[in-house]
XYZ file of C-alpha atoms in Angstrom:
253
model
C -5.762 3.416 -42.253
C -9.303 2.200 -41.716
C -10.137 -1.440 -41.397
C -10.224 -3.155 -44.781
C -8.050 -4.820 -47.351
C -4.522 -3.597 -47.896
C -4.069 -1.483 -50.992
C -0.764 -2.644 -52.409
C -0.009 0.734 -54.016
C 0.849 2.049 -50.542
C 4.100 0.104 -50.861
C 4.877 1.494 -54.297
C 4.759 5.247 -53.680
C 8.007 6.916 -54.783
C 10.423 7.333 -51.889
C 10.819 11.032 -52.672
C 7.114 11.470 -51.860
C 7.614 9.757 -48.501
C 10.596 12.038 -47.835
C 8.702 15.232 -48.700
C 5.645 14.284 -46.642
C 7.765 13.227 -43.660
C 9.651 16.504 -43.618
C 6.485 18.528 -44.045
C 5.199 16.950 -40.823
C 8.541 17.791 -39.187
C 8.122 21.373 -40.407
C 4.730 21.540 -38.661
C 6.248 20.125 -35.481
C 9.018 22.739 -35.542
C 6.466 25.521 -36.030
C 4.533 24.264 -33.008
C 7.689 23.990 -30.904
C 8.546 27.604 -31.694
C 5.048 28.929 -31.015
C 4.546 26.970 -27.782
C 8.115 27.084 -26.480
C 8.289 23.299 -26.347
C 10.692 20.560 -27.400
C 8.975 17.436 -28.693
C 10.489 13.978 -28.973
C 7.804 11.263 -28.800
C 5.477 10.760 -31.791
C 2.441 8.493 -32.122
C 1.495 7.893 -35.757
C -2.163 6.927 -35.531
C -3.412 4.766 -38.405
C 0.228 4.629 -39.457
C -0.238 2.318 -42.427
C 3.111 0.837 -43.428
C 5.141 3.439 -41.504
C 6.773 4.972 -44.531
C 7.643 8.286 -42.831
C 9.100 6.817 -39.668
C 12.725 6.377 -40.671
C 12.950 10.076 -41.519
C 11.462 11.098 -38.185
C 13.820 8.777 -36.333
C 16.775 10.225 -38.234
C 15.816 13.601 -36.722
C 15.915 12.157 -33.206
C 12.247 11.361 -32.613
C 10.975 8.273 -30.835
C 8.228 6.996 -33.132
C 5.336 4.649 -32.355
C 2.871 3.294 -34.913
C -0.685 2.038 -34.421
C -2.943 0.673 -37.155
C -6.051 -1.519 -37.298
C -4.572 -3.551 -40.154
C -2.352 -6.433 -39.081
C -0.987 -6.589 -42.634
C 0.052 -2.939 -42.570
C 1.745 -3.348 -39.203
C 3.709 -6.359 -40.444
C 4.931 -4.325 -43.418
C 5.772 -1.405 -41.099
C 7.887 -3.712 -38.935
C 9.667 -5.020 -42.022
C 10.407 -1.483 -43.215
C 11.568 -0.390 -39.763
C 13.830 -3.226 -38.645
C 15.044 -2.910 -35.069
C 11.937 -0.970 -34.012
C 9.371 -3.781 -34.169
C 8.307 -3.303 -30.546
C 7.063 0.196 -31.385
C 4.242 -1.116 -33.617
C 0.815 -2.194 -32.374
C -2.293 -3.555 -34.099
C -5.239 -1.635 -32.668
C -8.207 0.382 -33.880
C -7.793 4.104 -33.230
C -11.065 4.138 -31.289
C -9.556 1.694 -28.789
C -6.228 3.316 -27.904
C -5.906 3.982 -24.178
C -2.704 5.972 -23.686
C -2.543 8.587 -20.940
C -0.259 11.618 -21.420
C 2.439 9.522 -23.103
C 3.112 11.441 -26.332
C 4.291 14.883 -27.385
C 2.840 14.570 -30.879
C 0.019 12.533 -32.410
C -0.109 12.446 -36.209
C -3.097 11.413 -38.331
C -2.047 11.699 -41.976
C -3.546 10.923 -45.394
C -7.238 11.099 -44.426
C -6.947 8.373 -41.811
C -9.672 9.916 -39.604
C -13.415 9.737 -40.254
C -14.122 6.094 -41.120
C -16.172 5.311 -38.009
C -19.562 6.432 -36.720
C -19.886 10.003 -35.476
C -19.774 8.897 -31.840
C -16.723 6.725 -32.504
C -15.010 9.568 -34.356
C -15.537 11.785 -31.315
C -14.130 9.041 -29.104
C -11.040 8.889 -31.326
C -10.463 12.609 -30.784
C -10.935 12.181 -27.026
C -8.469 9.278 -27.028
C -5.935 11.444 -28.843
C -6.426 14.274 -26.366
C -5.898 11.890 -23.465
C -2.784 10.382 -25.095
C -1.055 13.764 -25.327
C 1.065 15.347 -22.650
C 0.109 18.915 -21.655
C 1.044 21.257 -24.536
C 1.295 18.213 -26.820
C 0.093 18.657 -30.387
C -2.237 16.780 -32.718
C -1.474 17.078 -36.447
C -4.399 16.146 -38.689
C -4.316 15.981 -42.487
C -7.925 16.083 -43.661
C -9.832 16.930 -46.849
C -12.142 19.909 -47.096
C -14.466 18.109 -49.477
C -14.541 14.874 -51.466
C -15.713 15.041 -55.060
C -18.664 12.802 -55.787
C -18.640 10.582 -58.855
C -16.217 8.215 -60.551
C -12.520 9.070 -60.825
C -9.384 7.405 -62.153
C -6.208 7.836 -60.095
C -2.766 6.926 -61.384
C -0.552 5.726 -58.527
C 2.471 4.674 -60.587
C 3.348 3.540 -64.091
C 2.058 0.094 -63.169
C -0.904 0.702 -60.866
C -4.041 2.779 -61.174
C -7.331 2.928 -59.320
C -10.946 3.551 -60.219
C -12.745 5.109 -57.270
C -16.383 6.032 -56.796
C -17.832 8.232 -54.066
C -21.511 8.823 -53.347
C -23.013 11.067 -50.676
C -25.315 9.126 -48.323
C -25.900 11.697 -45.555
C -24.984 15.273 -44.679
C -21.286 14.572 -44.113
C -20.849 10.903 -45.044
C -19.840 9.257 -48.316
C -19.918 5.711 -49.567
C -16.487 5.009 -51.041
C -15.448 2.131 -53.259
C -12.130 1.696 -55.012
C -10.709 -0.977 -57.284
C -6.966 -1.212 -57.831
C -5.671 -2.490 -61.173
C -2.234 -3.440 -62.436
C -1.209 -2.972 -66.048
C 0.330 -6.101 -67.564
C 1.123 -5.398 -71.190
C -2.256 -4.545 -72.689
C -4.163 -6.367 -69.964
C -5.703 -5.064 -66.747
C -5.410 -7.256 -63.684
C -7.640 -6.546 -60.676
C -5.394 -6.463 -57.606
C -7.536 -5.295 -54.715
C -10.844 -3.722 -53.770
C -11.932 -1.554 -50.858
C -15.370 -0.416 -49.715
C -16.001 1.870 -46.762
C -17.890 4.851 -45.422
C -16.009 8.097 -44.903
C -17.206 11.139 -42.996
C -15.851 14.480 -44.193
C -16.692 17.051 -41.537
C -16.831 20.630 -42.832
C -13.971 22.689 -41.350
C -16.246 24.689 -39.050
C -17.792 21.479 -37.685
C -14.397 19.824 -37.193
C -13.089 22.952 -35.456
C -16.039 22.852 -33.037
C -15.504 19.133 -32.360
C -11.821 19.680 -31.559
C -12.511 22.663 -29.298
C -15.358 20.886 -27.505
C -12.939 18.123 -26.495
C -10.456 20.688 -25.180
C -8.036 21.313 -28.034
C -6.889 24.817 -28.919
C -6.212 25.685 -32.552
C -2.563 26.590 -33.077
C -2.589 26.957 -36.848
C -4.249 25.544 -39.935
C -2.471 25.409 -43.279
C -3.864 24.523 -46.683
C -2.651 22.352 -49.545
C 0.664 21.392 -47.925
C 1.546 24.812 -46.559
C 0.487 26.861 -49.576
C -1.355 29.300 -47.312
C -2.533 29.827 -43.756
C -6.266 29.485 -43.118
C -8.260 31.579 -40.659
C -11.626 31.606 -42.441
C -13.231 28.166 -42.109
C -16.233 28.820 -44.365
C -16.566 25.782 -46.647
C -17.823 27.715 -49.725
C -14.970 30.226 -49.380
C -12.354 27.483 -49.063
C -13.674 25.634 -52.111
C -13.889 28.857 -54.135
C -10.206 29.577 -53.465
C -9.171 26.097 -54.595
C -8.417 24.647 -51.164
C -8.967 20.893 -51.042
C -7.021 19.801 -47.946
C -6.237 21.312 -44.562
C -3.389 20.485 -42.192
C -4.582 21.129 -38.647
C -2.165 21.685 -35.769
C -3.983 21.791 -32.432
C -2.664 21.494 -28.901
C -3.643 20.323 -25.446
C -3.877 22.960 -22.754
C -0.897 23.047 -20.349
C -3.379 23.224 -17.450
C -4.821 19.769 -18.210
């Protein structure tokens, strides 16, 4: 999660959603293991938020580490993952300095793209350096953000009004206000403002390959289809809104 206030609805997502998302990531890891002939065990969840997937990954035998720029998120993650507090660190993703320590790095729920272009590239380089040879980076990232004002229902109690406005070729101004329903009244709970860069798939692919990553596979809309054509108009025309990238570090590194 990018720097900013904590959105309390992160805590209130249904547990079945956490379960499904956690096991979808595990599915991607298993696909990579099969394709690369590897066995992975050590995961770094980068911009981990409150660590809601971690217990499921640990139940499958993985050693899980979480890093987030938000001290509040990390405190909640420690509370949710009692006994594993030492595995959580408060740090901006542009400042991580691991060297070949992880088999898998995960960046989920659009947690990449909130920094300047140069800082975003540094994040990708940091991830590459953090991975062991043949390690994988799993990135969940939107194809395109819709401009305008939108209402999002997060639960029966909470909903959000978000507004996005394009300010440059790839970058949006984002603002969101979280409300809680109390009878017939609306109570403002939290507010977040930030800039988000949504790189077109072809641009992101070039950035990853320039750093040294090889593309293993790219799936769309939570595994609904495999993507080989990265043309933005074609992806939008076929109803694809999100891509799940699985890329790997060369074994020769």
